Amino acid sequence: MRQLECDGMMKTLIAAALAMATTPAVAPAQRVAAPIALPRTILFIGNSFTQGAHSAVRNWHADRVTDLNRAGFGGVPALFKEFTEEAGLRYAVSLETQGGQSLAFHYDQRRHLFDRAWDVVVLQEYSTLDRERPGDPTRYIRSVGQLGSLFRVRNHAVRVELMATWSRADQVYQPGTPWSGRGVFAMADDLRAAADRARRTNRSVSGVIPVGQAWNRAFAARVADPDPYDGVTFGQANLWSYDQYHASTAGYYLEALVTFGQVTGVDPRTLGRGERAADELGLSPDLAASLQLIAYEQLAAR
């Protein structure tokens, strides 16, 4: 009897072993690779006001952005790149610029360089809108429409931002210009009105970057001196360069802060007094913090 029980148990064990040997092994769950998060692409199109001309900003960190003309400019795009990295954001930054030129020039002669898909495009027009007819927005509005349509063909969701720049001191305080004697705020406000009109006219435009209004706010808050021709008041910054036309390092820094805040939605004040670009470019912590506050207030005022 005991022998029969042993034989039965042995048969059961052998059958179980055979079943395990013939049952296919369950494959371990395969890991699905997480998609790689590509950086957002942003393109700056403009002239010397985007290049950072006549300041230490012009060639600063040019190796960290892509100059489509291979001219070696860093400029405001490089400042934007630095701010995004400090904020923990990933942007692939490119620029296509030509000093003294309008958006019409870029569309007519350079569009083969940037005719591709972009996530964000920043367009900066000539400082008086039209060299032959200062203050006339007609060509500006047409060029914005042409460029906006081009970019929307490549990416229907592209975000196109128009940069409204600052009052040129040489146009405000010297005779013979449309803005002579009208006060330092007037030219920037006219440029902003033209950008707003271009936005209303062209559905491809997402917004207007109020750089000129940030300059005006800095003048009103006495962070910056509004008239470089009578000397710069102690404790105030000069936002213009030596030609009273282009921006100084502080002026371009403010331009980049407003652009950064508008495009990313990040509060420029979070960059802080010890912000790296300001330190490298020789701006004091107090001035950096003051300009960050101006940029924040201007963007919040919308």
PDB file of C-alpha atoms in Angstrom:
ATOM      1  CA  MET A   1       0.000   0.000   0.000  1.00  0.00           C
ATOM      2  CA  ARG A   2       2.814   2.376   0.981  1.00  0.00           C
ATOM      3  CA  GLN A   3       4.600   1.476  -2.277  1.00  0.00           C
ATOM      4  CA  LEU A   4       1.511   2.410  -4.294  1.00  0.00           C
ATOM      5  CA  GLU A   5       1.267   5.783  -2.552  1.00  0.00           C
ATOM      6  CA  CYS A   6       4.935   6.482  -3.307  1.00  0.00           C
ATOM      7  CA  ASP A   7       4.487   5.499  -6.915  1.00  0.00           C
ATOM      8  CA  GLY A   8       1.467   7.842  -7.172  1.00  0.00           C
ATOM      9  CA  MET A   9       3.338  10.763  -5.687  1.00  0.00           C
ATOM     10  CA  MET A  10       6.254  10.139  -8.011  1.00  0.00           C
ATOM     11  CA  LYS A  11       3.974  10.176 -11.055  1.00  0.00           C
ATOM     12  CA  THR A  12       2.394  13.438  -9.893  1.00  0.00           C
ATOM     13  CA  LEU A  13       5.807  15.106  -9.470  1.00  0.00           C
ATOM     14  CA  ILE A  14       6.967  13.897 -12.862  1.00  0.00           C
ATOM     15  CA  ALA A  15       3.793  15.187 -14.535  1.00  0.00           C
ATOM     16  CA  ALA A  16       4.198  18.587 -12.886  1.00  0.00           C
ATOM     17  CA  ALA A  17       7.816  18.804 -13.968  1.00  0.00           C
ATOM     18  CA  LEU A  18       6.889  17.915 -17.544  1.00  0.00           C
ATOM     19  CA  ALA A  19       4.138  20.565 -17.543  1.00  0.00           C
ATOM     20  CA  MET A  20       6.585  23.237 -16.373  1.00  0.00           C
ATOM     21  CA  ALA A  21       9.091  22.232 -18.992  1.00  0.00           C
ATOM     22  CA  THR A  22       6.588  22.447 -21.850  1.00  0.00           C
ATOM     23  CA  THR A  23       4.810  25.662 -20.755  1.00  0.00           C
ATOM     24  CA  PRO A  24       6.344  28.708 -22.499  1.00  0.00           C
ATOM     25  CA  ALA A  25       7.940  31.189 -20.125  1.00  0.00           C
ATOM     26  CA  VAL A  26       6.064  34.426 -19.597  1.00  0.00           C
ATOM     27  CA  ALA A  27       8.101  37.208 -21.195  1.00  0.00           C
ATOM     28  CA  PRO A  28       8.959  40.055 -18.823  1.00  0.00           C
ATOM     29  CA  ALA A  29       7.077  43.254 -19.480  1.00  0.00           C
ATOM     30  CA  GLN A  30       8.962  45.308 -22.051  1.00  0.00           C
ATOM     31  CA  ARG A  31       9.843  48.874 -21.097  1.00  0.00           C
ATOM     32  CA  VAL A  32       8.479  51.504 -23.421  1.00  0.00           C
ATOM     33  CA  ALA A  33      11.014  54.252 -23.912  1.00  0.00           C
ATOM     34  CA  ALA A  34       9.731  57.637 -22.787  1.00  0.00           C
ATOM     35  CA  PRO A  35       9.492  60.125 -25.651  1.00  0.00           C
ATOM     36  CA  ILE A  36      12.367  62.582 -25.756  1.00  0.00           C
ATOM     37  CA  ALA A  37      11.205  66.084 -24.884  1.00  0.00           C
ATOM     38  CA  LEU A  38      12.652  68.309 -27.583  1.00  0.00           C
ATOM     39  CA  PRO A  39      13.404  71.944 -26.770  1.00  0.00           C
ATOM     40  CA  ARG A  40      10.983  74.559 -28.023  1.00  0.00           C
ATOM     41  CA  THR A  41      12.325  76.433 -31.023  1.00  0.00           C
ATOM     42  CA  ILE A  42      12.333  80.213 -31.166  1.00  0.00           C
ATOM     43  CA  LEU A  43      13.496  82.478 -33.988  1.00  0.00           C
ATOM     44  CA  PHE A  44      14.356  86.177 -33.653  1.00  0.00           C
ATOM     45  CA  ILE A  45      14.173  88.263 -36.840  1.00  0.00           C
ATOM     46  CA  GLY A  46      15.325  91.871 -36.664  1.00  0.00           C
ATOM     47  CA  ASN A  47      18.169  94.299 -37.037  1.00  0.00           C
ATOM     48  CA  SER A  48      20.745  95.936 -34.772  1.00  0.00           C
ATOM     49  CA  PHE A  49      18.177  96.288 -31.971  1.00  0.00           C
ATOM     50  CA  THR A  50      18.050  92.481 -31.813  1.00  0.00           C
ATOM     51  CA  GLN A  51      21.796  92.085 -32.343  1.00  0.00           C
ATOM     52  CA  GLY A  52      22.620  94.182 -29.279  1.00  0.00           C
ATOM     53  CA  ALA A  53      24.690  96.587 -31.396  1.00  0.00           C
ATOM     54  CA  HIS A  54      26.996  99.136 -29.717  1.00  0.00           C
ATOM     55  CA  SER A  55      27.055  97.214 -26.449  1.00  0.00           C
ATOM     56  CA  ALA A  56      28.752  94.287 -24.749  1.00  0.00           C
ATOM     57  CA  VAL A  57      25.646  92.231 -25.525  1.00  0.00           C
ATOM     58  CA  ARG A  58      26.341  91.971 -29.264  1.00  0.00           C
ATOM     59  CA  ASN A  59      28.684  88.966 -29.237  1.00  0.00           C
ATOM     60  CA  TRP A  60      27.950  87.737 -25.729  1.00  0.00           C
ATOM     61  CA  HIS A  61      27.555  83.936 -25.610  1.00  0.00           C
ATOM     62  CA  ALA A  62      27.122  83.758 -29.374  1.00  0.00           C
ATOM     63  CA  ASP A  63      28.130  80.091 -29.266  1.00  0.00           C
ATOM     64  CA  ARG A  64      24.934  79.214 -27.395  1.00  0.00           C
ATOM     65  CA  VAL A  65      22.542  80.400 -30.098  1.00  0.00           C
ATOM     66  CA  THR A  66      22.314  79.716 -33.831  1.00  0.00           C
ATOM     67  CA  ASP A  67      22.981  82.702 -36.063  1.00  0.00           C
ATOM     68  CA  LEU A  68      21.440  81.718 -39.391  1.00  0.00           C
ATOM     69  CA  ASN A  69      23.696  84.240 -41.151  1.00  0.00           C
ATOM     70  CA  ARG A  70      26.806  82.920 -39.377  1.00  0.00           C
ATOM     71  CA  ALA A  71      27.730  86.455 -38.384  1.00  0.00           C
ATOM     72  CA  GLY A  72      28.559  85.519 -34.796  1.00  0.00           C
ATOM     73  CA  PHE A  73      25.931  87.566 -32.967  1.00  0.00           C
ATOM     74  CA  GLY A  74      24.599  86.629 -29.555  1.00  0.00           C
ATOM     75  CA  GLY A  75      22.633  89.723 -28.657  1.00  0.00           C
ATOM     76  CA  VAL A  76      19.181  89.711 -27.136  1.00  0.00           C
ATOM     77  CA  PRO A  77      18.581  86.076 -28.237  1.00  0.00           C
ATOM     78  CA  ALA A  78      21.590  84.968 -26.155  1.00  0.00           C
ATOM     79  CA  LEU A  79      20.236  86.840 -23.133  1.00  0.00           C
ATOM     80  CA  PHE A  80      16.869  85.142 -23.665  1.00  0.00           C
ATOM     81  CA  LYS A  81      18.631  81.772 -23.843  1.00  0.00           C
ATOM     82  CA  GLU A  82      20.439  82.445 -20.567  1.00  0.00           C
ATOM     83  CA  PHE A  83      17.245  83.450 -18.787  1.00  0.00           C
ATOM     84  CA  THR A  84      15.432  80.295 -19.945  1.00  0.00           C
ATOM     85  CA  GLU A  85      18.247  78.088 -18.697  1.00  0.00           C
ATOM     86  CA  GLU A  86      18.230  79.787 -15.330  1.00  0.00           C
ATOM     87  CA  ALA A  87      14.476  79.184 -15.205  1.00  0.00           C
ATOM     88  CA  GLY A  88      14.920  75.488 -16.027  1.00  0.00           C
ATOM     89  CA  LEU A  89      13.372  75.759 -19.497  1.00  0.00           C
ATOM     90  CA  ARG A  90      14.632  74.275 -22.755  1.00  0.00           C
ATOM     91  CA  TYR A  91      14.676  76.526 -25.822  1.00  0.00           C
ATOM     92  CA  ALA A  92      16.664  76.145 -29.049  1.00  0.00           C
ATOM     93  CA  VAL A  93      17.317  79.783 -29.960  1.00  0.00           C
ATOM     94  CA  SER A  94      18.064  81.070 -33.476  1.00  0.00           C
ATOM     95  CA  LEU A  95      18.384  84.539 -34.978  1.00  0.00           C
ATOM     96  CA  GLU A  96      18.382  86.058 -38.442  1.00  0.00           C
ATOM     97  CA  THR A  97      19.373  89.723 -38.339  1.00  0.00           C
ATOM     98  CA  GLN A  98      20.722  92.504 -40.519  1.00  0.00           C
ATOM     99  CA  GLY A  99      21.610  95.952 -39.215  1.00  0.00           C
ATOM    100  CA  GLY A 100      19.568  98.859 -40.571  1.00  0.00           C
ATOM    101  CA  GLN A 101      17.036  96.688 -42.365  1.00  0.00           C
ATOM    102  CA  SER A 102      13.288  96.231 -42.200  1.00  0.00           C
ATOM    103  CA  LEU A 103      11.138  93.129 -42.032  1.00  0.00           C
ATOM    104  CA  ALA A 104      10.455  93.575 -45.747  1.00  0.00           C
ATOM    105  CA  PHE A 105      14.162  92.988 -46.391  1.00  0.00           C
ATOM    106  CA  HIS A 106      14.131  89.746 -44.423  1.00  0.00           C
ATOM    107  CA  TYR A 107      11.082  88.449 -46.239  1.00  0.00           C
ATOM    108  CA  ASP A 108      12.324  89.468 -49.690  1.00  0.00           C
ATOM    109  CA  GLN A 109      15.979  88.428 -49.394  1.00  0.00           C
ATOM    110  CA  ARG A 110      16.438  86.091 -46.442  1.00  0.00           C
ATOM    111  CA  ARG A 111      13.365  83.919 -46.132  1.00  0.00           C
ATOM    112  CA  HIS A 112      15.160  80.897 -47.584  1.00  0.00           C
ATOM    113  CA  LEU A 113      17.166  80.849 -44.347  1.00  0.00           C
ATOM    114  CA  PHE A 114      14.185  80.521 -42.021  1.00  0.00           C
ATOM    115  CA  ASP A 115      11.390  79.002 -44.114  1.00  0.00           C
ATOM    116  CA  ARG A 116      10.759  76.080 -41.782  1.00  0.00           C
ATOM    117  CA  ALA A 117       8.629  75.182 -38.764  1.00  0.00           C
ATOM    118  CA  TRP A 118       9.160  77.163 -35.552  1.00  0.00           C
ATOM    119  CA  ASP A 119       7.334  77.146 -32.244  1.00  0.00           C
ATOM    120  CA  VAL A 120       7.823  80.874 -31.590  1.00  0.00           C
ATOM    121  CA  VAL A 121       8.928  83.751 -33.836  1.00  0.00           C
ATOM    122  CA  VAL A 122       9.781  87.270 -32.621  1.00  0.00           C
ATOM    123  CA  LEU A 123       9.642  89.991 -35.293  1.00  0.00           C
ATOM    124  CA  GLN A 124      11.404  93.344 -34.749  1.00  0.00           C
ATOM    125  CA  GLU A 125      10.831  96.111 -37.298  1.00  0.00           C
ATOM    126  CA  TYR A 126      13.059  99.052 -38.262  1.00  0.00           C
ATOM    127  CA  SER A 127      13.206 101.617 -35.450  1.00  0.00           C
ATOM    128  CA  THR A 128      11.129 104.283 -37.255  1.00  0.00           C
ATOM    129  CA  LEU A 129       8.918 101.696 -39.049  1.00  0.00           C
ATOM    130  CA  ASP A 130       9.827 103.048 -42.491  1.00  0.00           C
ATOM    131  CA  ARG A 131      13.171 104.654 -43.321  1.00  0.00           C
ATOM    132  CA  GLU A 132      11.756 106.814 -46.140  1.00  0.00           C
ATOM    133  CA  ARG A 133       8.483 107.662 -44.344  1.00  0.00           C
ATOM    134  CA  PRO A 134       9.217 107.613 -40.589  1.00  0.00           C
ATOM    135  CA  GLY A 135       6.198 106.628 -38.566  1.00  0.00           C
ATOM    136  CA  ASP A 136       4.254 105.151 -41.486  1.00  0.00           C
ATOM    137  CA  PRO A 137       3.201 101.584 -40.552  1.00  0.00           C
ATOM    138  CA  THR A 138       1.990 100.532 -44.025  1.00  0.00           C
ATOM    139  CA  ARG A 139       5.003  98.434 -45.054  1.00  0.00           C
ATOM    140  CA  TYR A 140       5.348  97.060 -41.536  1.00  0.00           C
ATOM    141  CA  ILE A 141       1.796  95.732 -41.511  1.00  0.00           C
ATOM    142  CA  ARG A 142       2.243  94.188 -44.955  1.00  0.00           C
ATOM    143  CA  SER A 143       5.532  92.507 -43.993  1.00  0.00           C
ATOM    144  CA  VAL A 144       4.066  91.095 -40.795  1.00  0.00           C
ATOM    145  CA  GLY A 145       1.277  89.549 -42.864  1.00  0.00           C
ATOM    146  CA  GLN A 146       3.723  87.991 -45.327  1.00  0.00           C
ATOM    147  CA  LEU A 147       5.979  86.569 -42.639  1.00  0.00           C
ATOM    148  CA  GLY A 148       3.114  85.378 -40.483  1.00  0.00           C
ATOM    149  CA  SER A 149       1.551  83.509 -43.391  1.00  0.00           C
ATOM    150  CA  LEU A 150       4.878  81.893 -44.245  1.00  0.00           C
ATOM    151  CA  PHE A 151       5.368  80.601 -40.712  1.00  0.00           C
ATOM    152  CA  ARG A 152       1.802  79.379 -40.336  1.00  0.00           C
ATOM    153  CA  VAL A 153       2.156  77.237 -43.455  1.00  0.00           C
ATOM    154  CA  ARG A 154       5.048  75.424 -41.757  1.00  0.00           C
ATOM    155  CA  ASN A 155       3.407  75.216 -38.324  1.00  0.00           C
ATOM    156  CA  HIS A 156      -0.226  76.236 -37.921  1.00  0.00           C
ATOM    157  CA  ALA A 157       0.286  76.568 -34.166  1.00  0.00           C
ATOM    158  CA  VAL A 158       3.287  78.902 -34.424  1.00  0.00           C
ATOM    159  CA  ARG A 159       3.295  81.801 -31.994  1.00  0.00           C
ATOM    160  CA  VAL A 160       4.286  85.088 -33.675  1.00  0.00           C
ATOM    161  CA  GLU A 161       5.193  87.991 -31.373  1.00  0.00           C
ATOM    162  CA  LEU A 162       5.827  91.573 -32.526  1.00  0.00           C
ATOM    163  CA  MET A 163       8.455  93.527 -30.626  1.00  0.00           C
ATOM    164  CA  ALA A 164       7.528  97.183 -30.098  1.00  0.00           C
ATOM    165  CA  THR A 165      10.808  99.008 -29.496  1.00  0.00           C
ATOM    166  CA  TRP A 166      11.833 102.198 -27.709  1.00  0.00           C
ATOM    167  CA  SER A 167      11.947 105.925 -28.292  1.00  0.00           C
ATOM    168  CA  ARG A 168      15.226 106.948 -29.875  1.00  0.00           C
ATOM    169  CA  ALA A 169      16.676 109.905 -27.984  1.00  0.00           C
ATOM    170  CA  ASP A 170      18.145 111.300 -31.196  1.00  0.00           C
ATOM    171  CA  GLN A 171      14.659 111.307 -32.742  1.00  0.00           C
ATOM    172  CA  VAL A 172      13.047 112.907 -29.696  1.00  0.00           C
ATOM    173  CA  TYR A 173      15.524 115.583 -28.643  1.00  0.00           C
ATOM    174  CA  GLN A 174      16.967 116.601 -32.014  1.00  0.00           C
ATOM    175  CA  PRO A 175      15.014 118.795 -34.487  1.00  0.00           C
ATOM    176  CA  GLY A 176      13.588 117.684 -37.806  1.00  0.00           C
ATOM    177  CA  THR A 177      11.905 114.389 -36.925  1.00  0.00           C
ATOM    178  CA  PRO A 178       8.229 113.432 -36.486  1.00  0.00           C
ATOM    179  CA  TRP A 179       8.854 113.044 -32.743  1.00  0.00           C
ATOM    180  CA  SER A 180      10.822 116.238 -32.065  1.00  0.00           C
ATOM    181  CA  GLY A 181       9.475 118.115 -29.071  1.00  0.00           C
ATOM    182  CA  ARG A 182       6.743 115.576 -28.294  1.00  0.00           C
ATOM    183  CA  GLY A 183       8.360 114.095 -25.202  1.00  0.00           C
ATOM    184  CA  VAL A 184      10.270 110.888 -24.688  1.00  0.00           C
ATOM    185  CA  PHE A 185       7.201 108.653 -24.345  1.00  0.00           C
ATOM    186  CA  ALA A 186       5.605 109.544 -27.683  1.00  0.00           C
ATOM    187  CA  MET A 187       7.772 107.607 -30.109  1.00  0.00           C
ATOM    188  CA  ALA A 188       7.537 104.346 -28.143  1.00  0.00           C
ATOM    189  CA  ASP A 189       3.780 104.765 -27.889  1.00  0.00           C
ATOM    190  CA  ASP A 190       3.517 105.341 -31.653  1.00  0.00           C
ATOM    191  CA  LEU A 191       5.551 102.197 -32.333  1.00  0.00           C
ATOM    192  CA  ARG A 192       3.335 100.241 -29.962  1.00  0.00           C
ATOM    193  CA  ALA A 193       0.200 101.545 -31.683  1.00  0.00           C
ATOM    194  CA  ALA A 194       1.598 100.379 -35.037  1.00  0.00           C
ATOM    195  CA  ALA A 195       2.329  96.922 -33.604  1.00  0.00           C
ATOM    196  CA  ASP A 196      -1.161  96.706 -32.145  1.00  0.00           C
ATOM    197  CA  ARG A 197      -2.583  97.624 -35.532  1.00  0.00           C
ATOM    198  CA  ALA A 198      -0.441  94.978 -37.248  1.00  0.00           C
ATOM    199  CA  ARG A 199      -1.704  92.427 -34.754  1.00  0.00           C
ATOM    200  CA  ARG A 200      -5.350  93.325 -35.353  1.00  0.00           C
ATOM    201  CA  THR A 201      -4.818  93.194 -39.111  1.00  0.00           C
ATOM    202  CA  ASN A 202      -3.003  89.862 -39.187  1.00  0.00           C
ATOM    203  CA  ARG A 203      -4.577  86.873 -37.454  1.00  0.00           C
ATOM    204  CA  SER A 204      -1.259  85.051 -37.465  1.00  0.00           C
ATOM    205  CA  VAL A 205       0.098  87.387 -34.756  1.00  0.00           C
ATOM    206  CA  SER A 206      -0.244  86.206 -31.166  1.00  0.00           C
ATOM    207  CA  GLY A 207       0.882  89.267 -29.244  1.00  0.00           C
ATOM    208  CA  VAL A 208       3.004  92.389 -28.874  1.00  0.00           C
ATOM    209  CA  ILE A 209       6.111  92.539 -26.679  1.00  0.00           C
ATOM    210  CA  PRO A 210       5.956  95.966 -24.962  1.00  0.00           C
ATOM    211  CA  VAL A 211       9.648  96.807 -24.796  1.00  0.00           C
ATOM    212  CA  GLY A 212       9.165 100.515 -25.510  1.00  0.00           C
ATOM    213  CA  GLN A 213       6.526 100.778 -22.788  1.00  0.00           C
ATOM    214  CA  ALA A 214       8.923  99.099 -20.337  1.00  0.00           C
ATOM    215  CA  TRP A 215      11.497 101.781 -21.183  1.00  0.00           C
ATOM    216  CA  ASN A 216       8.850 104.454 -20.579  1.00  0.00           C
ATOM    217  CA  ARG A 217       8.008 102.830 -17.247  1.00  0.00           C
ATOM    218  CA  ALA A 218      11.692 102.857 -16.273  1.00  0.00           C
ATOM    219  CA  PHE A 219      11.834 106.597 -17.046  1.00  0.00           C
ATOM    220  CA  ALA A 220       8.694 107.291 -15.037  1.00  0.00           C
ATOM    221  CA  ALA A 221      10.011 105.273 -12.075  1.00  0.00           C
ATOM    222  CA  ARG A 222      13.361 107.106 -12.254  1.00  0.00           C
ATOM    223  CA  VAL A 223      15.178 103.842 -12.731  1.00  0.00           C
ATOM    224  CA  ALA A 224      16.526 105.316 -15.994  1.00  0.00           C
ATOM    225  CA  ASP A 225      17.308 108.875 -17.088  1.00  0.00           C
ATOM    226  CA  PRO A 226      14.916 110.052 -19.850  1.00  0.00           C
ATOM    227  CA  ASP A 227      17.291 112.623 -21.426  1.00  0.00           C
ATOM    228  CA  PRO A 228      20.908 111.650 -22.052  1.00  0.00           C
ATOM    229  CA  TYR A 229      21.645 114.984 -23.726  1.00  0.00           C
ATOM    230  CA  ASP A 230      21.620 116.880 -20.426  1.00  0.00           C
ATOM    231  CA  GLY A 231      23.734 114.320 -18.589  1.00  0.00           C
ATOM    232  CA  VAL A 232      22.736 111.163 -16.732  1.00  0.00           C
ATOM    233  CA  THR A 233      21.374 111.675 -13.236  1.00  0.00           C
ATOM    234  CA  PHE A 234      23.332 109.958 -10.479  1.00  0.00           C
ATOM    235  CA  GLY A 235      21.700 106.691  -9.468  1.00  0.00           C
ATOM    236  CA  GLN A 236      19.808 106.324 -12.738  1.00  0.00           C
ATOM    237  CA  ALA A 237      20.705 104.125 -15.700  1.00  0.00           C
ATOM    238  CA  ASN A 238      21.237 105.279 -19.271  1.00  0.00           C
ATOM    239  CA  LEU A 239      19.247 102.893 -21.455  1.00  0.00           C
ATOM    240  CA  TRP A 240      20.799 104.269 -24.664  1.00  0.00           C
ATOM    241  CA  SER A 241      24.259 103.659 -26.075  1.00  0.00           C
ATOM    242  CA  TYR A 242      26.713 106.429 -26.988  1.00  0.00           C
ATOM    243  CA  ASP A 243      24.810 107.288 -30.190  1.00  0.00           C
ATOM    244  CA  GLN A 244      21.558 108.012 -28.273  1.00  0.00           C
ATOM    245  CA  TYR A 245      19.918 105.618 -30.755  1.00  0.00           C
ATOM    246  CA  HIS A 246      20.780 102.016 -29.950  1.00  0.00           C
ATOM    247  CA  ALA A 247      20.433 100.551 -26.480  1.00  0.00           C
ATOM    248  CA  SER A 248      23.088 100.282 -23.829  1.00  0.00           C
ATOM    249  CA  THR A 249      23.761  96.984 -22.068  1.00  0.00           C
ATOM    250  CA  ALA A 250      21.078  97.946 -19.532  1.00  0.00           C
ATOM    251  CA  GLY A 251      18.642  98.787 -22.328  1.00  0.00           C
ATOM    252  CA  TYR A 252      19.129  95.457 -24.076  1.00  0.00           C
ATOM    253  CA  TYR A 253      18.898  93.669 -20.747  1.00  0.00           C
ATOM    254  CA  LEU A 254      15.458  95.207 -20.212  1.00  0.00           C
ATOM    255  CA  GLU A 255      14.481  94.277 -23.780  1.00  0.00           C
ATOM    256  CA  ALA A 256      15.443  90.655 -23.133  1.00  0.00           C
ATOM    257  CA  LEU A 257      13.650  90.556 -19.773  1.00  0.00           C
ATOM    258  CA  VAL A 258      10.359  91.718 -21.285  1.00  0.00           C
ATOM    259  CA  THR A 259      10.721  89.238 -24.148  1.00  0.00           C
ATOM    260  CA  PHE A 260      11.528  86.411 -21.728  1.00  0.00           C
ATOM    261  CA  GLY A 261       8.529  87.175 -19.542  1.00  0.00           C
ATOM    262  CA  GLN A 262       6.123  87.481 -22.446  1.00  0.00           C
ATOM    263  CA  VAL A 263       7.223  84.355 -24.309  1.00  0.00           C
ATOM    264  CA  THR A 264       7.650  81.996 -21.341  1.00  0.00           C
ATOM    265  CA  GLY A 265       5.129  83.389 -18.872  1.00  0.00           C
ATOM    266  CA  VAL A 266       7.798  83.305 -16.155  1.00  0.00           C
ATOM    267  CA  ASP A 267       7.993  86.253 -13.760  1.00  0.00           C
ATOM    268  CA  PRO A 268      11.270  88.075 -14.585  1.00  0.00           C
ATOM    269  CA  ARG A 269      11.739  88.841 -10.883  1.00  0.00           C
ATOM    270  CA  THR A 270      12.437  85.160 -10.236  1.00  0.00           C
ATOM    271  CA  LEU A 271      15.820  85.584 -11.952  1.00  0.00           C
ATOM    272  CA  GLY A 272      16.944  87.539  -8.913  1.00  0.00           C
ATOM    273  CA  ARG A 273      19.589  90.066  -7.986  1.00  0.00           C
ATOM    274  CA  GLY A 274      22.394  87.601  -8.664  1.00  0.00           C
ATOM    275  CA  GLU A 275      21.262  86.813 -12.226  1.00  0.00           C
ATOM    276  CA  ARG A 276      24.278  85.512 -14.172  1.00  0.00           C
ATOM    277  CA  ALA A 277      24.043  87.577 -17.359  1.00  0.00           C
ATOM    278  CA  ALA A 278      23.789  90.840 -15.426  1.00  0.00           C
ATOM    279  CA  ASP A 279      26.829  89.870 -13.386  1.00  0.00           C
ATOM    280  CA  GLU A 280      28.893  88.927 -16.448  1.00  0.00           C
ATOM    281  CA  LEU A 281      27.893  92.085 -18.318  1.00  0.00           C
ATOM    282  CA  GLY A 282      28.711  94.414 -15.441  1.00  0.00           C
ATOM    283  CA  LEU A 283      25.227  95.415 -14.302  1.00  0.00           C
ATOM    284  CA  SER A 284      24.901  95.911 -10.559  1.00  0.00           C
ATOM    285  CA  PRO A 285      22.596  93.619  -8.566  1.00  0.00           C
ATOM    286  CA  ASP A 286      20.462  96.646  -7.674  1.00  0.00           C
ATOM    287  CA  LEU A 287      20.017  97.628 -11.320  1.00  0.00           C
ATOM    288  CA  ALA A 288      19.327  94.036 -12.390  1.00  0.00           C
ATOM    289  CA  ALA A 289      16.602  93.732  -9.753  1.00  0.00           C
ATOM    290  CA  SER A 290      15.120  97.121 -10.680  1.00  0.00           C
ATOM    291  CA  LEU A 291      14.932  96.226 -14.371  1.00  0.00           C
ATOM    292  CA  GLN A 292      13.414  92.838 -13.565  1.00  0.00           C
ATOM    293  CA  LEU A 293      10.724  94.626 -11.545  1.00  0.00           C
ATOM    294  CA  ILE A 294      10.057  97.072 -14.398  1.00  0.00           C
ATOM    295  CA  ALA A 295       9.666  94.171 -16.849  1.00  0.00           C
ATOM    296  CA  TYR A 296       7.291  92.370 -14.478  1.00  0.00           C
ATOM    297  CA  GLU A 297       5.168  95.458 -13.880  1.00  0.00           C
ATOM    298  CA  GLN A 298       4.898  96.212 -17.573  1.00  0.00           C
ATOM    299  CA  LEU A 299       3.804  92.697 -18.424  1.00  0.00           C
ATOM    300  CA  ALA A 300       1.384  92.616 -15.498  1.00  0.00           C
ATOM    301  CA  ALA A 301      -0.139  95.935 -16.637  1.00  0.00           C
ATOM    302  CA  ARG A 302      -1.672  94.210 -19.660  1.00  0.00           C
TER     303      ARG A 302
END
